[in-house]
Short mmCIF file of C-alpha atoms in Angstrom, two decimals:
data_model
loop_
_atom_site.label_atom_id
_atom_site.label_comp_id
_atom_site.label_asym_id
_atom_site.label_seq_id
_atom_site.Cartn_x
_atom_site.Cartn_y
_atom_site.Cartn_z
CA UNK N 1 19.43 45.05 96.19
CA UNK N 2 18.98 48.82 95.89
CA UNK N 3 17.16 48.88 99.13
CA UNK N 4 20.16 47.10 100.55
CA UNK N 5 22.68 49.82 99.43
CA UNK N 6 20.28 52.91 100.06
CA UNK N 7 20.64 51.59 103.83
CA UNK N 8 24.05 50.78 104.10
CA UNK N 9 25.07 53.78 102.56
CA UNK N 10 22.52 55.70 105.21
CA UNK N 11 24.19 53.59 107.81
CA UNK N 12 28.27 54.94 106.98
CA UNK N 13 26.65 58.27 106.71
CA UNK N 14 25.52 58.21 109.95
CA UNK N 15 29.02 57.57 111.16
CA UNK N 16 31.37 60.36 111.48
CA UNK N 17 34.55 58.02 111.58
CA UNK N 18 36.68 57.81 108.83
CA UNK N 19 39.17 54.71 107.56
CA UNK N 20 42.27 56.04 108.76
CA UNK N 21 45.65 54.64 109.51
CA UNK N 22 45.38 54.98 113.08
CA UNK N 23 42.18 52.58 112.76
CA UNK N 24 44.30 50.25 111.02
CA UNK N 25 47.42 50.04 113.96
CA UNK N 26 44.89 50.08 116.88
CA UNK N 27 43.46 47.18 115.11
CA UNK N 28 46.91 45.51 114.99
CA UNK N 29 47.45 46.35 118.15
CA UNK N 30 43.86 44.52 119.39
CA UNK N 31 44.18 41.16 117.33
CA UNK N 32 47.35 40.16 119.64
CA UNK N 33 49.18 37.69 117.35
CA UNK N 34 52.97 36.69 117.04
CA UNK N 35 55.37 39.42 115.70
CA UNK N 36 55.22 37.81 112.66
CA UNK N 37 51.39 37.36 112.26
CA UNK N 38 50.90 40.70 113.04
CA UNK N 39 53.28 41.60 110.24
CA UNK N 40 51.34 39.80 107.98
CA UNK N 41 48.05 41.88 109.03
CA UNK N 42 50.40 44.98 108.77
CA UNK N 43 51.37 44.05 104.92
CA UNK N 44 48.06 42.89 103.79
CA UNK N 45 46.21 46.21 105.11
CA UNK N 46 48.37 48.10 103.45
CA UNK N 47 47.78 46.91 100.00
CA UNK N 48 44.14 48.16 100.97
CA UNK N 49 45.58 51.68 102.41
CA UNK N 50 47.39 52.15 99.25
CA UNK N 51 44.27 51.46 96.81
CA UNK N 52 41.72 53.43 99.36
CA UNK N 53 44.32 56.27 98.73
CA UNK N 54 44.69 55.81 95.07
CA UNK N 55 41.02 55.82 94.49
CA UNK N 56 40.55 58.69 96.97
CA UNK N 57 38.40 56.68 99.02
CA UNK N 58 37.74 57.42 103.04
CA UNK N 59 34.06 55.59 103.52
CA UNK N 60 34.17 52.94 101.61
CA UNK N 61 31.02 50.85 101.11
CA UNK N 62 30.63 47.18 100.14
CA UNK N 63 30.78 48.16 96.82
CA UNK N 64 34.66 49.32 96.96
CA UNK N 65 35.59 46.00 98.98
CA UNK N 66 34.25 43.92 95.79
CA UNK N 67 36.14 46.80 93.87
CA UNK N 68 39.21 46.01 95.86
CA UNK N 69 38.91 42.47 95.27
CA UNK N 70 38.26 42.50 92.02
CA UNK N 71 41.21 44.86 91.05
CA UNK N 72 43.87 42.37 92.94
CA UNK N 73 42.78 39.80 90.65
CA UNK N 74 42.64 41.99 88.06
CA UNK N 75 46.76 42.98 88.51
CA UNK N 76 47.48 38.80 88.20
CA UNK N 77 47.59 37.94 91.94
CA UNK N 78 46.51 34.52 92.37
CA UNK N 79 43.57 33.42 93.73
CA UNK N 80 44.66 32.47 97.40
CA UNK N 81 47.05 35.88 97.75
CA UNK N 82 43.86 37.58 96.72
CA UNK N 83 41.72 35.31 99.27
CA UNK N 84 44.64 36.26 102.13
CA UNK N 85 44.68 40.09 101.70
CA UNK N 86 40.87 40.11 101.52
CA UNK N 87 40.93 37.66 104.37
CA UNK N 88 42.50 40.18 106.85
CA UNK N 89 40.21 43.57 105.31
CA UNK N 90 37.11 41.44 106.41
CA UNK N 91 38.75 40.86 109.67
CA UNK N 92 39.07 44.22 110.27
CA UNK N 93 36.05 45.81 109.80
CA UNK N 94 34.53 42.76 111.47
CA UNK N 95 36.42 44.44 114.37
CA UNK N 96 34.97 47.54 113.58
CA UNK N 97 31.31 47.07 113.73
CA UNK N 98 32.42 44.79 117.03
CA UNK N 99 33.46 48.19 118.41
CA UNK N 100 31.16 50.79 116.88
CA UNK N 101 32.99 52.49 114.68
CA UNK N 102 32.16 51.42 110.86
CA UNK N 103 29.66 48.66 109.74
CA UNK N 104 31.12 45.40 108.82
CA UNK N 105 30.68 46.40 104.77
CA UNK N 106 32.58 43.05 103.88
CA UNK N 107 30.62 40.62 105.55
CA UNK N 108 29.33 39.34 102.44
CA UNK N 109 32.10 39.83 100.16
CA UNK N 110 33.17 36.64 98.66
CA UNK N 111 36.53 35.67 98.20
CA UNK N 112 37.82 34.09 94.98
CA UNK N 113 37.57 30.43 94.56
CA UNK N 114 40.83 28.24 95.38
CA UNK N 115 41.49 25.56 94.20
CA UNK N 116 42.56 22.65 96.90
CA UNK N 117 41.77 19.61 94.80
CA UNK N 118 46.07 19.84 93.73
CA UNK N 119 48.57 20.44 94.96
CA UNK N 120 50.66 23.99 93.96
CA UNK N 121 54.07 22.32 93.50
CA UNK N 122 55.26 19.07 92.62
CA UNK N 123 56.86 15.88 93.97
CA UNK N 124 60.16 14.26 93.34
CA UNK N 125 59.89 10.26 92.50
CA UNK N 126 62.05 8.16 95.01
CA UNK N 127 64.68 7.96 92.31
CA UNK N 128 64.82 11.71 92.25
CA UNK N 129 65.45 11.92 95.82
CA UNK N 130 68.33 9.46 95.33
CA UNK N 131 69.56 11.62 92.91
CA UNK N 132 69.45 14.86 94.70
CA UNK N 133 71.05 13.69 97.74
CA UNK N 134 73.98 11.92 95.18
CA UNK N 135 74.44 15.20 93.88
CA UNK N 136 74.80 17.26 97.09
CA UNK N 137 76.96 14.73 98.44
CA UNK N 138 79.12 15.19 95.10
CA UNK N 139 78.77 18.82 95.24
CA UNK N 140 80.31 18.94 99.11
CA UNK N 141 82.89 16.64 98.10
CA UNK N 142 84.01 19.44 95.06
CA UNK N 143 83.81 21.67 97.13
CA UNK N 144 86.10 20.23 100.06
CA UNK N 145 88.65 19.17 97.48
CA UNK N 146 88.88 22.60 96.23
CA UNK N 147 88.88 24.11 99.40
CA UNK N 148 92.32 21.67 100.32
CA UNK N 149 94.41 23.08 96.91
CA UNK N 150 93.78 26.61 97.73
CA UNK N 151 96.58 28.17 98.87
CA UNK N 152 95.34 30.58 101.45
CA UNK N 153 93.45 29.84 104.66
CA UNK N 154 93.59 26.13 103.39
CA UNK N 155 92.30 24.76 107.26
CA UNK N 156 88.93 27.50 107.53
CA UNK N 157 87.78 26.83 103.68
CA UNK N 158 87.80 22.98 104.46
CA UNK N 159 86.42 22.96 107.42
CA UNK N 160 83.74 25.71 106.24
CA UNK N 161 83.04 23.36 103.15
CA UNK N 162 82.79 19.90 105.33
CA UNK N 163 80.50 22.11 107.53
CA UNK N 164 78.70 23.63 105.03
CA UNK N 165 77.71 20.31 102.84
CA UNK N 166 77.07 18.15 106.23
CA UNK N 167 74.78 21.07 107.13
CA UNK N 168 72.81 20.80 103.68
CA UNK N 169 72.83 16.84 103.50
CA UNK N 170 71.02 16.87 107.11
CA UNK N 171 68.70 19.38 106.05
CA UNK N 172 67.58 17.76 102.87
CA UNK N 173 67.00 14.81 105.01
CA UNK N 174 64.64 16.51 107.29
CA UNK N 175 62.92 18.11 104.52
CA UNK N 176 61.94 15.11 102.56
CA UNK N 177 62.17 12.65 104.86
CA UNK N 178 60.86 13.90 108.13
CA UNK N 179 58.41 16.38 105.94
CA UNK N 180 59.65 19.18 107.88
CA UNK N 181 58.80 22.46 107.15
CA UNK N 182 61.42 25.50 106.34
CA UNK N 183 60.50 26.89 109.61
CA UNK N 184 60.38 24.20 111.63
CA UNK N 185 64.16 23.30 110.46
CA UNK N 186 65.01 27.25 111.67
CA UNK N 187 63.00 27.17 114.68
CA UNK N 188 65.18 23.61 116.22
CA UNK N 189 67.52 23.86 118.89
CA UNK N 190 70.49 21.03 119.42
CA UNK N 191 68.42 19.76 122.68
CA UNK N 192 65.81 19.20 120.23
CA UNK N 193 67.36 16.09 119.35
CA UNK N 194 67.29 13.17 121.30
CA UNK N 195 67.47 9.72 121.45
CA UNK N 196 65.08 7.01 123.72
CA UNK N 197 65.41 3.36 123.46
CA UNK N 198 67.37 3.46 120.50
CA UNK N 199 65.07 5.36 118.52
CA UNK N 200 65.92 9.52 117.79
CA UNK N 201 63.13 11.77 117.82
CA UNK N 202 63.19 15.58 117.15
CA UNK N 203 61.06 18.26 118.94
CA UNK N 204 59.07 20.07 116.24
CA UNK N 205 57.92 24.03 116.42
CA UNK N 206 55.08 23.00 114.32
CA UNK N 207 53.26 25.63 112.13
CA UNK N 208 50.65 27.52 114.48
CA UNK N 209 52.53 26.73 117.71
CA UNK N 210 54.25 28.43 120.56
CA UNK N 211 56.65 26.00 121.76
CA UNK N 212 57.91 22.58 120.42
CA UNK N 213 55.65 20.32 121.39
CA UNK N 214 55.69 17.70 118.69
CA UNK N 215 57.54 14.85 118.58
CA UNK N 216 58.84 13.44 115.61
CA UNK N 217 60.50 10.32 115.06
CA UNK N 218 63.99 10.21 112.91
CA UNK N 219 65.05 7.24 110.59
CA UNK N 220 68.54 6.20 111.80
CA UNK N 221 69.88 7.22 108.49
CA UNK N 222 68.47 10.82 108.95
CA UNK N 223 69.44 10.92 113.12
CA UNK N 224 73.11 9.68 111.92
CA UNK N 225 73.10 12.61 109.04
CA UNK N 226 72.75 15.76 111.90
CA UNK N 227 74.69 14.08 114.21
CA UNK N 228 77.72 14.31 111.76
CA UNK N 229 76.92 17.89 110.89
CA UNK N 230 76.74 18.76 114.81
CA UNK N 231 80.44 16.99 115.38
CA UNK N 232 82.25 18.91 112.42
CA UNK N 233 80.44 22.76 114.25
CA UNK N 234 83.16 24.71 114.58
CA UNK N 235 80.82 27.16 116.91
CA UNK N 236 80.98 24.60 119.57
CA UNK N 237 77.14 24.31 120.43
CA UNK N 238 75.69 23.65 123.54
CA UNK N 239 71.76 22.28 124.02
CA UNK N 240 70.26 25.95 123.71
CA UNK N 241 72.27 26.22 120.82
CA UNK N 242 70.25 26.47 117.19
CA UNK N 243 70.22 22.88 115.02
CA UNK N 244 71.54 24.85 112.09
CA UNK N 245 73.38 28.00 111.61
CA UNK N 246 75.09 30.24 109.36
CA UNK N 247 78.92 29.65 108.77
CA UNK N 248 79.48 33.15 107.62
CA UNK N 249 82.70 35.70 108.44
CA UNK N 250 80.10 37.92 110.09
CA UNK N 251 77.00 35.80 110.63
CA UNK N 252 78.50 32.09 111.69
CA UNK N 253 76.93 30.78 114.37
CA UNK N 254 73.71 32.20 114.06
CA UNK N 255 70.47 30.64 113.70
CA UNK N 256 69.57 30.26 109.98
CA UNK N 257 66.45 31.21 108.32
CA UNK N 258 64.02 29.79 106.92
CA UNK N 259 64.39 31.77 103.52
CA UNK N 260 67.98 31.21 103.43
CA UNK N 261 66.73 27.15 103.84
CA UNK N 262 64.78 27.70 101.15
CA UNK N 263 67.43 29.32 98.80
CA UNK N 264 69.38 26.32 99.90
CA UNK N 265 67.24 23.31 99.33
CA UNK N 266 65.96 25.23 95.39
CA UNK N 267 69.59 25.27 94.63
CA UNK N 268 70.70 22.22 95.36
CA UNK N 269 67.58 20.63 93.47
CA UNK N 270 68.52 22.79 90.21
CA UNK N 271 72.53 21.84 90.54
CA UNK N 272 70.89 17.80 90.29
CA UNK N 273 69.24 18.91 87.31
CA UNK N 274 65.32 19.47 88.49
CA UNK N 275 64.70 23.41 87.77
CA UNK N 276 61.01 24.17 87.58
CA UNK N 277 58.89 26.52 88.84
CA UNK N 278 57.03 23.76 90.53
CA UNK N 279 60.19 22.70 92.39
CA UNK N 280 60.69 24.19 95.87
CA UNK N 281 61.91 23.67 99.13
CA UNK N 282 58.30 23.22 99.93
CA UNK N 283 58.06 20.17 97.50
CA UNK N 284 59.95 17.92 99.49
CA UNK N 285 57.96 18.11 102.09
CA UNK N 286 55.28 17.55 99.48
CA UNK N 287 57.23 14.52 98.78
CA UNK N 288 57.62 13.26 101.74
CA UNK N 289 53.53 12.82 102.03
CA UNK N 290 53.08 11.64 98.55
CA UNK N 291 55.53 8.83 98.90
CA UNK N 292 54.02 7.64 102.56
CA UNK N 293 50.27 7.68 101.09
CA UNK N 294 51.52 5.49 98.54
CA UNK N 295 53.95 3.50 101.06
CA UNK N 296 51.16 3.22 103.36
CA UNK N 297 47.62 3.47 101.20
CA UNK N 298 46.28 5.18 104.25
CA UNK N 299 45.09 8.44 104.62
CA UNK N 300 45.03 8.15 108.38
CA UNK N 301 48.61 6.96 108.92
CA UNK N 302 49.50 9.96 106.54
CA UNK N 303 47.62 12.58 107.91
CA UNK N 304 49.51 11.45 111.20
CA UNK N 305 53.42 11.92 109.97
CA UNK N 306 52.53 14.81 108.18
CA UNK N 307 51.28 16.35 111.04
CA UNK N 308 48.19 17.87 109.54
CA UNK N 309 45.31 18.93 111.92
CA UNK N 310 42.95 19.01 109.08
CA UNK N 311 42.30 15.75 107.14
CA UNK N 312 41.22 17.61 104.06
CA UNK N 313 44.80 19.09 103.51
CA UNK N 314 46.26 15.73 103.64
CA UNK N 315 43.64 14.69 100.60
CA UNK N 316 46.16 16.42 98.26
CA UNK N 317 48.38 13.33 98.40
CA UNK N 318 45.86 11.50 96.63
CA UNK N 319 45.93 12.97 93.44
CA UNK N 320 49.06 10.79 92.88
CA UNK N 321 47.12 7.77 93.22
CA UNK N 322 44.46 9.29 91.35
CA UNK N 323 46.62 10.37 88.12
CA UNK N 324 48.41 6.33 87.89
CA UNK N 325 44.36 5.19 88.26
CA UNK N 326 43.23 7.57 85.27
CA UNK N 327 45.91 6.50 83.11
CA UNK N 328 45.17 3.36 83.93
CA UNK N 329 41.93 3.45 82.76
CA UNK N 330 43.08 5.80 79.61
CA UNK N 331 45.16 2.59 78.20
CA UNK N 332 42.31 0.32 78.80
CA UNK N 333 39.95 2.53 76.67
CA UNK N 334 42.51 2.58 73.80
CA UNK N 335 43.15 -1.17 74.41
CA UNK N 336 38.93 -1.49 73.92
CA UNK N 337 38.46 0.67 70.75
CA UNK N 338 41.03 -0.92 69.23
CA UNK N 339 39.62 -4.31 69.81
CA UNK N 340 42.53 -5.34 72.47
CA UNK N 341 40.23 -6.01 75.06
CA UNK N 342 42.13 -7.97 77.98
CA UNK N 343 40.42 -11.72 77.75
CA UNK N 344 43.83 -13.00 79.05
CA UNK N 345 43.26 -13.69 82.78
CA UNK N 346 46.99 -13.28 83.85
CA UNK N 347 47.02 -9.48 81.56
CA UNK N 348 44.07 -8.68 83.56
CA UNK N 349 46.05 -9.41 87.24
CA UNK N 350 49.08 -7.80 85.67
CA UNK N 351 47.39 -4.18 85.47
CA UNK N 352 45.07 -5.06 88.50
CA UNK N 353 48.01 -5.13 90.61
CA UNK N 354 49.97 -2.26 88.86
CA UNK N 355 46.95 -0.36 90.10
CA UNK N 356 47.87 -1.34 93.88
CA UNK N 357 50.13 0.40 95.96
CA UNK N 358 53.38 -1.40 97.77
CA UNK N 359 50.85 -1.60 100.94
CA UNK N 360 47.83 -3.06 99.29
CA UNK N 361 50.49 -6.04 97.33
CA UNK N 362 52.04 -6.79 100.48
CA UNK N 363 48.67 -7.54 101.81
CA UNK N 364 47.90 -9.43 99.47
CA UNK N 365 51.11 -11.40 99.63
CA UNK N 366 50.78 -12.43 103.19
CA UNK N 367 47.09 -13.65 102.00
CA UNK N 368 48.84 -15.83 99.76
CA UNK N 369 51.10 -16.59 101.80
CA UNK N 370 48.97 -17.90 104.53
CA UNK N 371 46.64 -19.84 102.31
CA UNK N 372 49.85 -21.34 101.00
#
């Protein structure tokens, strides 16, 4: 190990170049990513400007990158913001040693472990999506009625209210429905939308892409829900036209973003009652998959409508299936130690089949069925 450092401090020595912050924007400048990836690299390398200037450090060796790492975690950053800023400070002076000018000294720093066994946030039962939806449809209705007793600009309020709560039922929808992301709701233009054979399907931006190039089928209910929203527009909209904008004095008519989606979709879940940390916009998308794994009780099929092009991030939806299975087995232990073992055949189908999902009974019922 010493031998190791001796050399790699012999080999920064022997270059003359510095970390400066002209290293850092020509590196920007090489990785050619979307505006907004590139402002990502641009945030994340300056966490590690700031702490090479706070520590006074200009050659850094391995030994500050682990120091680096080890003082995000130490400041309470969680283990995958740590994992991203270090992420992009490997990256770069990958591209450094790539072009000669400073060893890669992070090569074989290791990022913190993450934990992808669970999801972050939480999911809403099926009930709780009932509810939500009841309560922005009772919300939009308040608001409409107050809208018609004011006594001033009584026609803009109501139609900004009707607007306004058709605009958030339709996005709900999408969001735990469809299991649309944030940005994939901002990024949707009106021509987006369309109907074949009966059936409406949306174009999808998807996460990672340039154009939209996924298609995405609509329930009816959901199809009918931004349909309504797109009659009441009172910006007119054509095809180019965004899916969803603002209806604000100065902003109306302009594409909304994804943040303000987000602010949206957090309220509306705390006015139904369900305020937790664990509750966000991105949870109902996290809802959508854990309901269709247990619809479905196949990975594959869910891996599909959530659009994920790795298999291991649709794995999370398991854990659902996992917890009802554990407690299962939990209540059966009790049951045994306190000598209420299960001899009664029909007790021991009873929690057999409350440890099925709907697609695994209905299997078995058209097995019945056709032995009947």
């Amino acid at each position: 190990m010493n031998e190791l450092k001796a050399y790699q401090a012999q080999e920064i020595e022997a270059t003359s170049t510095a970390i400066t912050g002209n290293l850092f924007s020509d590196f920007v400048a090489w990785i050619d990513r979307s505006d907004k990836t590139a402002r990502t690299y641009i945030t994340n390398l300056r966490q590690f400007a700031y702490w090479m200037q706070e520590t006074g450090t200009t050659q850094p060796t391995r030994a500050d990158i682990v120091a680096y790492r080890n003082d995000l975690t130490a400041r309470g950053l969680k283990p995958n913001t740590v994992t991203a800023y270090l992420r992009v400070v490997k990256e770069f002076f990958c591209w450094t040693a790539a072009q000669g000018l400073y060893p890669n000294i992070a090569a074989t720093v290791r990022a913190p472990k993450v934990d992808h066994s669970t999801h972050k946030k939480d999911a809403l039962t099926p009930h709780e999506v009932q509810e939500v939806e009841q309560s922005i449809d009772a919300t939009a209705q308040a608001k409409t009625e107050a809208a018609a007793a004011a006594l001033k600009d009584t026609a803009g309020r109501v139609q900004r209210s009707e607007e306004q709560g058709k605009r958030l039922r339709a996005i709900y929808l999408l969001a735990v429905n469809a299991g649309l992301r944030t940005v994939e709701i901002s990024r949707a233009n009106v021509k987006d939308l369309e109907t074949k054979g009966g059936q409406a399907w949306l174009y999808i931006w998807g996460k990672g892409h340039t154009e939209p190039d996924q298609k995405k089928a609509l329930a009816p209910e959901v199809a009918a829900a931004v349909k309504e929203y797109l009659a009441c527009r009172s910006d007119r909209p054509t095809g180019n036209s965004p899916l969803f904008v603002s209806t604000g004095n100065r902003s109306g008519g302009q594409r909304i973003a994804s943040t303000t989606i987000s602010t949206m979709l957090k309220r509306a879940m705390q006015e139904a009652g369900y305020n937790s940390e664990r509750l966000t916009a991105h949870s109902l998308r996290h809802t959508a998959g854990t309901n269709v794994q247990q619809l479905t009780g196949d990975i594959y099929q869910t891996q599909k409508y959530m659009r994920h092009a790795n298999p291991a991030t649709t794995e999370i939806y398991l854990h659902n299936e996992t917890e009802q299975q554990e407690a299962a087995i939990a209540q059966q232990l009790y049951n045994l130690y306190h000598g209420q073992q299960e001899t009664d055949g029909m007790t021991q189908l009873e929690n057999m089949l409350q440890r099925l999902n709907p697609a695994q009974i209905a299997q078995l019922a058209g097995i019945a069925q056709a032995m009947a």
